Short mmCIF file of C-alpha atoms and ligand atoms in Angstrom, two decimals:
data_model
loop_
_atom_site.label_atom_id
_atom_site.label_comp_id
_atom_site.label_asym_id
_atom_site.label_seq_id
_atom_site.Cartn_x
_atom_site.Cartn_y
_atom_site.Cartn_z
CA UNK A 1 -47.20 -3.33 26.21
CA UNK A 2 -49.21 -6.30 25.16
CA UNK A 3 -52.76 -6.45 23.90
CA UNK A 4 -53.76 -8.02 27.24
CA UNK A 5 -52.19 -5.03 29.12
CA UNK A 6 -54.23 -2.75 26.89
CA UNK A 7 -57.45 -4.65 27.55
CA UNK A 8 -56.82 -4.44 31.30
CA UNK A 9 -56.12 -0.72 31.03
CA UNK A 10 -59.33 -0.12 29.07
CA UNK A 11 -61.40 -1.22 32.11
CA UNK A 12 -60.45 2.01 33.87
CA UNK A 13 -62.31 4.10 31.27
CA UNK A 14 -65.99 4.88 30.92
CA UNK A 15 -66.24 3.18 27.57
CA UNK A 16 -69.63 2.56 26.14
CA UNK A 17 -69.95 -1.24 26.80
CA UNK A 18 -67.40 -3.60 28.26
CA UNK A 19 -63.98 -4.01 26.69
CA UNK A 20 -63.72 -7.50 25.19
CA UNK A 21 -60.76 -7.34 22.81
CA UNK A 22 -57.74 -5.06 22.18
CA UNK A 23 -55.68 -5.08 19.02
CA UNK A 24 -52.50 -3.11 18.35
CA UNK A 25 -53.07 -0.23 15.96
CA UNK A 26 -50.25 1.04 13.71
CA UNK A 27 -49.50 4.66 13.02
CA UNK A 28 -47.52 7.22 15.03
CA UNK A 29 -43.93 6.86 15.97
CA UNK A 30 -44.34 7.96 19.58
CA UNK A 31 -47.16 6.39 21.45
CA UNK A 32 -48.43 2.78 21.42
CA UNK A 33 -52.03 2.59 20.16
CA UNK A 34 -54.72 -0.12 20.48
CA UNK A 35 -58.22 -0.49 19.13
CA UNK A 36 -60.42 -1.82 21.88
CA UNK A 37 -63.79 -3.51 21.04
CA UNK A 38 -66.44 -2.93 23.67
CA UNK A 39 -69.62 -5.01 23.76
CA UNK A 40 -72.89 -3.13 24.07
CA UNK A 41 -76.50 -4.25 23.73
CA UNK A 42 -76.53 -2.62 20.31
CA UNK A 43 -73.32 -4.17 19.04
CA UNK A 44 -69.62 -3.47 19.24
CA UNK A 45 -68.35 0.07 19.91
CA UNK A 46 -64.68 0.84 19.47
CA UNK A 47 -62.25 3.09 21.17
CA UNK A 48 -58.65 4.08 20.55
CA UNK A 49 -56.54 3.39 23.62
CA UNK A 50 -53.05 4.92 23.82
CA UNK A 51 -50.15 4.19 26.12
CA UNK A 52 -48.69 7.68 26.29
CA UNK A 53 -44.91 7.82 25.80
CA UNK A 54 -43.81 9.65 28.92
CA UNK A 55 -40.15 9.57 27.92
CA UNK A 56 -41.15 12.00 25.13
CA UNK A 57 -43.87 13.72 27.16
CA UNK A 58 -42.70 13.57 30.74
CA UNK A 59 -45.51 15.75 32.16
CA UNK A 60 -48.59 13.75 31.11
CA UNK A 61 -50.91 15.91 33.29
CA UNK A 62 -49.93 19.06 31.51
CA UNK A 63 -50.05 17.37 28.13
CA UNK A 64 -53.59 16.24 28.70
CA UNK A 65 -54.62 19.57 30.08
CA UNK A 66 -53.43 21.07 26.73
CA UNK A 67 -55.38 18.50 24.79
CA UNK A 68 -58.52 19.31 26.77
CA UNK A 69 -58.16 23.04 26.07
CA UNK A 70 -57.63 22.40 22.37
CA UNK A 71 -60.70 20.09 22.12
CA UNK A 72 -62.84 22.69 23.90
CA UNK A 73 -61.60 25.34 21.50
CA UNK A 74 -62.43 23.14 18.48
CA UNK A 75 -65.89 22.54 19.92
CA UNK A 76 -66.43 26.32 20.36
CA UNK A 77 -65.18 27.05 16.82
CA UNK A 78 -67.52 24.39 15.53
CA UNK A 79 -70.46 26.06 17.20
CA UNK A 80 -69.59 29.53 15.79
CA UNK A 81 -68.75 28.30 12.34
CA UNK A 82 -70.37 24.96 11.61
CA UNK A 83 -68.52 22.66 9.25
CA UNK A 84 -70.08 21.26 6.13
CA UNK A 85 -72.68 18.73 7.06
CA UNK A 86 -71.67 15.24 8.15
CA UNK A 87 -68.03 16.06 8.93
CA UNK A 88 -66.35 15.36 12.23
CA UNK A 89 -64.04 18.07 13.17
CA UNK A 90 -62.54 16.81 16.33
CA UNK A 91 -61.60 13.92 18.48
CA UNK A 92 -63.42 13.07 21.70
CA UNK A 93 -61.75 11.86 24.87
CA UNK A 94 -63.32 9.17 27.00
CA UNK A 95 -63.24 9.96 30.73
CA UNK A 96 -61.72 7.59 33.27
CA UNK A 97 -63.89 6.13 36.06
CA UNK A 98 -62.28 8.67 38.40
CA UNK A 99 -63.44 11.47 36.12
CA UNK A 100 -60.06 12.42 34.66
CA UNK A 101 -58.90 12.19 31.03
CA UNK A 102 -55.93 9.84 31.65
CA UNK A 103 -54.58 7.54 34.31
CA UNK A 104 -51.59 5.45 35.32
CA UNK A 105 -51.98 1.69 35.76
CA UNK A 106 -50.36 -0.19 38.61
CA UNK A 107 -47.18 -0.50 36.59
CA UNK A 108 -47.04 3.25 36.26
CA UNK A 109 -47.91 3.35 32.56
CA UNK A 110 -50.00 6.35 31.42
CA UNK A 111 -53.10 5.63 29.39
CA UNK A 112 -55.77 7.68 27.61
CA UNK A 113 -58.73 6.74 25.37
CA UNK A 114 -60.47 8.47 22.50
CA UNK A 115 -63.68 7.47 20.79
CA UNK A 116 -62.79 5.65 17.63
CA UNK A 117 -63.69 7.79 14.60
CA UNK A 118 -65.59 5.32 12.53
CA UNK A 119 -65.85 5.38 8.76
CA UNK A 120 -62.56 7.15 8.32
CA UNK A 121 -59.14 6.15 7.15
CA UNK A 122 -55.56 7.21 7.42
CA UNK A 123 -53.24 7.39 4.34
CA UNK A 124 -49.44 7.26 4.57
CA UNK A 125 -48.87 9.05 1.31
CA UNK A 126 -50.95 11.30 -0.91
CA UNK A 127 -52.14 9.42 -3.97
CA UNK A 128 -54.82 11.71 -5.35
CA UNK A 129 -54.98 15.44 -5.86
CA UNK A 130 -58.14 15.91 -3.79
CA UNK A 131 -56.41 14.44 -0.79
CA UNK A 132 -53.83 17.32 -0.80
CA UNK A 133 -56.60 19.84 -1.24
CA UNK A 134 -58.63 18.39 1.67
CA UNK A 135 -55.61 17.98 3.96
CA UNK A 136 -54.61 21.60 3.30
CA UNK A 137 -58.15 22.71 4.15
CA UNK A 138 -58.23 20.55 7.27
CA UNK A 139 -55.13 22.01 8.74
CA UNK A 140 -56.00 25.54 7.57
CA UNK A 141 -59.32 25.14 9.29
CA UNK A 142 -57.69 23.79 12.46
CA UNK A 143 -55.34 26.84 12.60
CA UNK A 144 -58.23 29.14 12.03
CA UNK A 145 -60.09 27.61 14.99
CA UNK A 146 -56.93 27.98 17.08
CA UNK A 147 -56.49 31.60 16.02
CA UNK A 148 -59.09 32.44 18.63
CA UNK A 149 -57.04 30.77 21.42
CA UNK A 150 -54.42 32.80 23.28
CA UNK A 151 -51.04 31.04 23.16
CA UNK A 152 -50.62 31.50 26.92
CA UNK A 153 -53.47 29.08 27.46
CA UNK A 154 -51.22 26.17 26.45
CA UNK A 155 -48.01 24.91 27.93
CA UNK A 156 -45.07 23.81 25.77
CA UNK A 157 -45.38 20.05 25.90
CA UNK A 158 -41.97 19.72 24.28
CA UNK A 159 -39.65 22.69 24.60
CA UNK A 160 -38.00 24.06 21.42
CA UNK A 161 -39.86 21.47 19.38
CA UNK A 162 -39.49 23.43 16.08
CA UNK A 163 -36.49 25.46 17.07
CA UNK A 164 -34.53 24.59 13.95
CA UNK A 165 -31.23 26.13 15.02
CA UNK A 166 -31.28 24.14 18.25
CA UNK A 167 -32.04 21.01 16.28
CA UNK A 168 -29.01 21.71 14.12
CA UNK A 169 -26.87 22.34 17.16
CA UNK A 170 -27.92 18.95 18.56
CA UNK A 171 -26.91 17.28 15.30
CA UNK A 172 -23.47 18.88 15.46
CA UNK A 173 -23.01 17.68 19.01
CA UNK A 174 -24.16 14.17 18.12
CA UNK A 175 -21.70 14.22 15.27
CA UNK A 176 -18.79 15.33 17.55
CA UNK A 177 -19.74 12.57 20.10
CA UNK A 178 -20.32 9.94 17.45
CA UNK A 179 -21.32 7.44 20.19
CA UNK A 180 -22.13 4.66 17.69
CA UNK A 181 -19.22 5.28 15.25
CA UNK A 182 -21.70 6.15 12.46
CA UNK A 183 -20.59 9.64 11.39
CA UNK A 184 -18.26 8.43 8.60
CA UNK A 185 -20.99 6.37 7.02
CA UNK A 186 -23.32 9.39 7.16
CA UNK A 187 -20.78 11.86 5.73
CA UNK A 188 -22.76 12.48 2.53
CA UNK A 189 -25.87 13.44 4.48
CA UNK A 190 -23.91 15.53 6.98
CA UNK A 191 -22.32 17.50 4.16
CA UNK A 192 -25.64 18.14 2.45
CA UNK A 193 -27.16 19.30 5.73
CA UNK A 194 -24.36 21.79 6.27
CA UNK A 195 -24.84 23.11 2.74
CA UNK A 196 -28.40 23.97 3.69
CA UNK A 197 -27.59 25.26 7.19
CA UNK A 198 -28.78 28.77 6.18
CA UNK A 199 -32.32 27.47 6.34
CA UNK A 200 -32.20 26.84 10.11
CA UNK A 201 -32.92 30.39 11.33
CA UNK A 202 -35.41 31.37 8.61
CA UNK A 203 -38.56 30.82 10.78
CA UNK A 204 -37.05 30.93 14.24
CA UNK A 205 -35.40 34.37 13.81
CA UNK A 206 -38.81 35.79 12.85
CA UNK A 207 -40.37 34.37 16.05
CA UNK A 208 -37.39 35.65 18.11
CA UNK A 209 -37.55 39.22 16.87
CA UNK A 210 -41.36 39.45 16.83
CA UNK A 211 -41.63 39.72 13.02
CA UNK A 212 -43.60 36.53 13.03
CA UNK A 213 -46.38 36.17 15.61
CA UNK A 214 -46.54 33.30 18.02
CA UNK A 215 -49.79 31.32 17.52
CA UNK A 216 -51.36 28.11 18.59
CA UNK A 217 -50.63 25.62 15.79
CA UNK A 218 -50.65 21.88 15.33
CA UNK A 219 -46.94 21.31 15.07
CA UNK A 220 -47.12 17.88 13.43
CA UNK A 221 -49.15 18.62 10.32
CA UNK A 222 -48.14 15.57 8.38
CA UNK A 223 -50.36 13.51 6.04
CA UNK A 224 -50.70 10.60 8.48
CA UNK A 225 -52.31 12.99 11.00
CA UNK A 226 -55.40 13.62 8.83
CA UNK A 227 -58.45 11.35 9.02
CA UNK A 228 -60.19 11.02 5.65
CA UNK A 229 -63.78 10.02 5.20
CA UNK A 230 -63.85 6.37 4.16
CA UNK A 231 -66.46 6.86 1.47
CA UNK A 232 -66.38 10.55 0.34
CA UNK A 233 -63.49 12.53 -1.08
CA UNK A 234 -63.30 14.62 2.16
CA UNK A 235 -61.03 15.07 5.12
CA UNK A 236 -62.86 14.50 8.42
CA UNK A 237 -60.48 15.94 11.01
CA UNK A 238 -56.89 16.22 12.12
CA UNK A 239 -55.48 13.97 14.82
CA UNK A 240 -52.49 13.86 17.12
CA UNK A 241 -53.00 16.91 19.31
CA UNK A 242 -50.08 16.29 21.57
CA UNK A 243 -47.83 18.99 20.14
CA UNK A 244 -50.58 21.62 19.66
CA UNK A 245 -48.89 24.54 21.36
CA UNK A 246 -47.51 27.95 20.60
CA UNK A 247 -45.51 28.07 17.35
CA UNK A 248 -45.94 29.43 13.88
CA UNK A 249 -48.35 28.45 11.12
CA UNK A 250 -45.19 28.19 9.02
CA UNK A 251 -44.23 25.04 10.99
CA UNK A 252 -47.50 23.41 9.94
CA UNK A 253 -47.32 24.57 6.28
CA UNK A 254 -43.74 23.29 6.27
CA UNK A 255 -44.76 19.81 7.48
CA UNK A 256 -47.57 19.82 4.92
CA UNK A 257 -45.32 20.69 2.09
CA UNK A 258 -42.80 18.09 3.06
CA UNK A 259 -45.31 15.27 3.39
CA UNK A 260 -48.11 16.14 0.91
CA UNK A 261 -46.47 17.26 -2.28
CA UNK A 262 -45.02 14.01 -3.39
CA UNK A 263 -46.43 10.50 -3.72
CA UNK A 264 -43.96 8.78 -1.51
CA UNK A 265 -43.66 7.97 2.22
CA UNK A 266 -41.08 9.08 4.74
CA UNK A 267 -39.72 5.56 4.80
CA UNK A 268 -39.42 4.97 1.08
CA UNK A 269 -35.84 3.82 0.55
CA UNK A 270 -35.70 5.20 -3.02
CA UNK A 271 -34.67 8.80 -2.86
CA UNK A 272 -34.97 9.10 -6.66
CA UNK A 273 -38.75 8.99 -6.06
CA UNK A 274 -38.65 12.27 -4.16
CA UNK A 275 -40.23 15.08 -6.21
CA UNK A 276 -42.74 17.85 -5.91
CA UNK A 277 -45.79 17.01 -7.95
CA UNK A 278 -47.27 20.18 -9.55
CA UNK A 279 -50.88 19.02 -9.06
CA UNK A 280 -50.43 18.24 -5.35
CA UNK A 281 -48.58 21.49 -4.65
CA UNK A 282 -51.33 23.53 -6.28
CA UNK A 283 -54.11 21.65 -4.50
CA UNK A 284 -52.47 21.82 -1.11
CA UNK A 285 -51.80 25.56 -1.28
CA UNK A 286 -55.27 26.26 -2.64
CA UNK A 287 -56.89 24.31 0.23
CA UNK A 288 -54.69 25.83 2.94
CA UNK A 289 -54.67 29.42 1.76
CA UNK A 290 -58.42 29.41 1.31
CA UNK A 291 -58.74 28.90 5.06
CA UNK A 292 -55.67 30.66 6.36
CA UNK A 293 -55.93 33.91 4.45
CA UNK A 294 -58.50 34.87 7.15
CA UNK A 295 -55.71 35.35 9.71
CA UNK A 296 -52.19 35.23 8.25
CA UNK A 297 -50.11 38.41 8.42
CA UNK A 298 -48.13 39.76 5.47
CA UNK A 299 -44.83 38.55 7.04
CA UNK A 300 -46.24 35.04 7.38
CA UNK A 301 -47.48 35.00 3.80
CA UNK A 302 -44.07 36.18 2.55
CA UNK A 303 -42.37 33.31 4.40
CA UNK A 304 -44.70 30.59 3.21
CA UNK A 305 -42.62 29.55 0.10
CA UNK A 306 -39.56 28.76 2.15
CA UNK A 307 -41.36 26.98 5.01
CA UNK A 308 -41.43 23.53 3.37
CA UNK A 309 -37.66 23.53 2.85
CA UNK A 310 -37.04 24.66 6.45
CA UNK A 311 -39.15 21.95 7.96
CA UNK A 312 -37.93 19.19 5.64
CA UNK A 313 -34.44 20.31 6.54
CA UNK A 314 -35.31 20.18 10.26
CA UNK A 315 -36.78 16.68 9.93
CA UNK A 316 -33.59 15.56 8.07
CA UNK A 317 -31.54 16.99 11.01
CA UNK A 318 -33.76 15.15 13.56
CA UNK A 319 -33.51 11.74 11.77
CA UNK A 320 -29.79 12.17 11.26
CA UNK A 321 -29.21 13.15 14.89
CA UNK A 322 -31.09 10.02 15.94
CA UNK A 323 -29.07 7.85 13.57
CA UNK A 324 -25.82 9.12 15.08
CA UNK A 325 -27.24 8.63 18.57
CA UNK A 326 -27.97 4.92 17.75
CA UNK A 327 -31.76 5.29 17.20
CA UNK A 328 -32.88 6.26 20.63
CA UNK A 329 -35.94 8.39 19.62
CA UNK A 330 -37.44 7.14 16.37
CA UNK A 331 -38.10 3.37 16.31
CA UNK A 332 -36.35 1.58 13.43
CA UNK A 333 -36.92 -1.83 11.77
CA UNK A 334 -33.16 -2.10 10.88
CA UNK A 335 -30.04 -0.09 11.66
CA UNK A 336 -29.63 2.66 8.98
CA UNK A 337 -33.39 3.37 8.69
CA UNK A 338 -33.04 6.83 10.22
CA UNK A 339 -30.10 7.63 7.85
CA UNK A 340 -32.35 6.65 4.89
CA UNK A 341 -35.13 8.79 6.29
CA UNK A 342 -32.71 11.71 6.64
CA UNK A 343 -31.56 11.31 2.98
CA UNK A 344 -35.13 11.44 1.81
CA UNK A 345 -35.83 14.59 3.81
CA UNK A 346 -32.65 16.22 2.36
CA UNK A 347 -33.79 15.38 -1.13
CA UNK A 348 -37.23 16.82 -0.21
CA UNK A 349 -35.61 19.98 1.04
CA UNK A 350 -33.86 20.48 -2.26
CA UNK A 351 -36.97 19.65 -4.27
CA UNK A 352 -39.00 22.17 -2.24
CA UNK A 353 -36.32 24.82 -2.61
CA UNK A 354 -36.59 24.62 -6.36
CA UNK A 355 -40.32 25.35 -6.24
CA UNK A 356 -40.20 28.63 -4.38
CA UNK A 357 -41.26 30.92 -7.19
CA UNK A 358 -44.03 28.55 -8.27
CA UNK A 359 -45.35 28.53 -4.68
CA UNK A 360 -45.38 32.29 -4.57
CA UNK A 361 -47.52 32.45 -7.65
CA UNK A 362 -49.99 29.84 -6.30
CA UNK A 363 -50.17 31.58 -2.93
CA UNK A 364 -50.89 34.97 -4.53
CA UNK A 365 -53.61 33.32 -6.61
CA UNK A 366 -55.19 31.78 -3.50
CA UNK A 367 -55.18 35.13 -1.75
CA UNK A 368 -56.73 36.92 -4.71
CA UNK A 369 -59.49 34.27 -4.93
CA UNK A 370 -60.62 35.25 -1.43
CA UNK A 371 -60.65 39.00 -1.89
CA UNK A 372 -63.87 40.50 -0.79
CA UNK A 373 -65.23 37.33 0.89
CA UNK A 374 -65.02 39.08 4.21
CA UNK A 375 -63.79 35.98 6.14
CA UNK A 376 -62.17 36.86 9.43
CA UNK A 377 -60.56 34.92 12.20
CA UNK A 378 -62.87 32.65 14.17
CA UNK A 379 -63.19 34.17 17.60
CA UNK A 380 -64.82 32.33 20.47
C1 GN1 B 1 -43.19 11.98 15.11
O1 GN1 B 1 -45.51 10.34 16.42
P1 GN1 B 1 -45.60 10.90 15.05
O2 GN1 B 1 -45.33 9.93 14.02
O3 GN1 B 1 -46.97 11.58 14.96
C2 GN1 B 1 -42.64 13.35 15.69
C3 GN1 B 1 -42.80 14.44 14.69
C4 GN1 B 1 -42.06 14.08 13.41
C5 GN1 B 1 -42.60 12.75 12.92
C6 GN1 B 1 -41.79 12.29 11.73
C7 GN1 B 1 -43.50 14.16 19.26
O4 GN1 B 1 -44.54 12.07 14.98
O5 GN1 B 1 -42.33 15.63 15.17
O6 GN1 B 1 -42.22 15.05 12.37
O7 GN1 B 1 -42.50 11.71 13.93
N1 GN1 B 1 -43.39 13.67 16.87
C8 GN1 B 1 -42.70 13.90 18.05
O8 GN1 B 1 -42.47 11.24 11.14
O9 GN1 B 1 -41.46 14.00 18.12
MG1 MG B 2 -47.07 13.34 16.28
#
């Protein structure tokens, strides 16, 4: 899609003011995003327009119904339990002229629009300790708000999204098919994945046998999905609600541990940079546990220290599968990018495995801090 297509698509939304300019906006790997300037009498107002990727999310109507339910739940939680002053806790959709929350243009492309959250910024790696603390709090708070929402209220926008054993099965099939002749060149990564294959059922078997409860969680709790206040050392809110659906809080904690405990990005080619920084680990778990101790069960708490390794492993498996399938899912700037990404996630898996005991100590400390504060789940 071009910027001109986006500008034309913006006309269909009830933006404040008339759209005058659209610029491509970086970020996620799935949708195409644009910032649209709209002229009003009082100056320019901006919105975030997205072309929804309906190859990844084929049922856009159900996807958007989920997003509406989640935003309503966040609004209700905000009323019951007001956040610290001056923080934004949720995104706001802009309605279409027909009164819906999304629409298809005449070429059949699906579009939606959010109000632009001004005075915030996205970071692609954690640089400072407070960022890990605030991101942990933001996702913990999000999960706490969702703990009042029955999982049946949401549909699965992507089936088996965090079903790690099925992700591993898909990798093995892609390896057997080897459609692009890349398996030999990826042998090191494939071997290392197989060495850690025991991680695949750790969360899923708990969900299957009922030992771990199914809850509404974010499912893509990575650092780039947190908006930080542009001026204050605070997180404003979490973004990317497309995969908010039934799952386990462990999926989110896993994504946080894999993306917020080291000072590198998912695309950094230098795997020697992968590490778990003690200050980030401590801050992240402190921020998260402070919110989540209100609703986590003993079985969930016990599984927290392994969740990072499980989800880093799963992400390695997904990148590697896509590499073997010739990069059909994750966009790449050059062939081999998904293999590099997979190697980084494998290194991250190993670094997180080495920190299990330390994590348990930090989690126990976070739980003890909250004893007697009487916090309970947010019900709405
Ligand atoms: C995708 O679109 P984005 O960047 O928020 C992916 C996540 C992965 C992530 C890896 C729907 O997220 O599951 O963890 O890339 N989302 C989907 O960076 O597949
Ligand atoms: Mg996402």
